């Protein structure tokens, strides 16, 4: 079965994750696909298991003795940002220009300049009413197809190859219950990136800031010199964060502060921010700036008026990958040897691989070939699915020799 055939089958599963849920997987519907992937691996003759949290693990034992133990990881859930129910993939023979989806929504050349690379190629798009789910069912389909090729062609030499499919990546919990202790791989790749050729190993350092502002409420008619309006005080704090360090003013390696959520009134107000920077020194300085600002404002308005709690979320995996740079060199080599131009760009976000890298499994991220993730304009060129299968097999080949 081709990766395209698999992909068209997997996108039919509704696997939207849910941040509000406490369970793992966050939605029971993810388990349906995870169980089916487990069965599909077993039916190929692969040693696979599914644990109580829905994580699927598999191992294809080495046929060349003791070599590096490589892994490939993808997630089955889709973003809650847009519906993933009743996904109806449409095949388009792309002739150029804007792509008009069934319900009139357009994928335009100006929004997606890469479209012009795919003139004459087949694209898999949505009907315009849902996301597609290439993030990350393209990764799942590519890995599964590579596994099938490996197990049905015993003449292909390979070391131990490990596979994992996880739930809940989109809500930041993809690695929370990952059983790294028993997994067995030395290092590997998540297959969860965008355009064909992307190799990602630099992500943000990330923290969350929870700010509480304690005001003093009194009837406005008799408020003179008594009222401390938490709304005004909050505005004072927010204005001290540089406007040029907001997501809408930054790109590349530029970090940002972003106010995410706010609630409150005169008496008390709370706000959540996220803080992001690729550079650890700058990241630390950004967090310190918040603490210094709070101290400054408390001196002005009274101790305890502002309370800041900062919690680190994840770190830039480049710190770990730089000691395992063969992963990047080999990914570049694997792509070039199947005719793909490698694209190395910093991720302005995090990946499951970032967490795994810090927990002992160095894990950069490879492209899936897809575009416009988390939206109704999501699409993937069909040939990209098969190309990534070739990249995975090439990497398996490289690590069968080291
Ligand atoms: Zn993803």
PDB file of N, CA and C and ligand atoms in Angstrom, residues 75 135-136 169-170 192, ligand 1:
ATOM      1  N   UNK A  75       2.500  11.903  15.595  1.00  0.00           N
ATOM      2  CA  UNK A  75       1.325  11.974  16.471  1.00  0.00           C
ATOM      3  C   UNK A  75       0.043  11.816  15.664  1.00  0.00           C
ATOM      4  N   UNK A 135      -0.935  17.193   9.330  1.00  0.00           N
ATOM      5  CA  UNK A 135      -0.284  17.332  10.646  1.00  0.00           C
ATOM      6  C   UNK A 135      -1.090  16.505  11.639  1.00  0.00           C
ATOM      7  N   UNK A 136      -0.757  15.271  11.939  1.00  0.00           N
ATOM      8  CA  UNK A 136       0.475  14.666  11.500  1.00  0.00           C
ATOM      9  C   UNK A 136       0.203  13.289  10.896  1.00  0.00           C
ATOM     10  N   UNK A 169      -0.353  15.587  20.892  1.00  0.00           N
ATOM     11  CA  UNK A 169       0.762  16.510  20.659  1.00  0.00           C
ATOM     12  C   UNK A 169       0.251  17.946  20.534  1.00  0.00           C
ATOM     13  N   UNK A 170      -0.883  18.101  19.888  1.00  0.00           N
ATOM     14  CA  UNK A 170      -1.386  19.449  19.579  1.00  0.00           C
ATOM     15  C   UNK A 170      -1.762  20.240  20.831  1.00  0.00           C
ATOM     16  N   UNK A 192       7.079  15.405  11.557  1.00  0.00           N
ATOM     17  CA  UNK A 192       5.946  16.252  11.953  1.00  0.00           C
ATOM     18  C   UNK A 192       6.123  17.683  11.430  1.00  0.00           C
TER      19      UNK A 192
HETATM   20 ZN1  LIG B   1       2.160  18.109  14.360  1.00  0.00          ZN
END
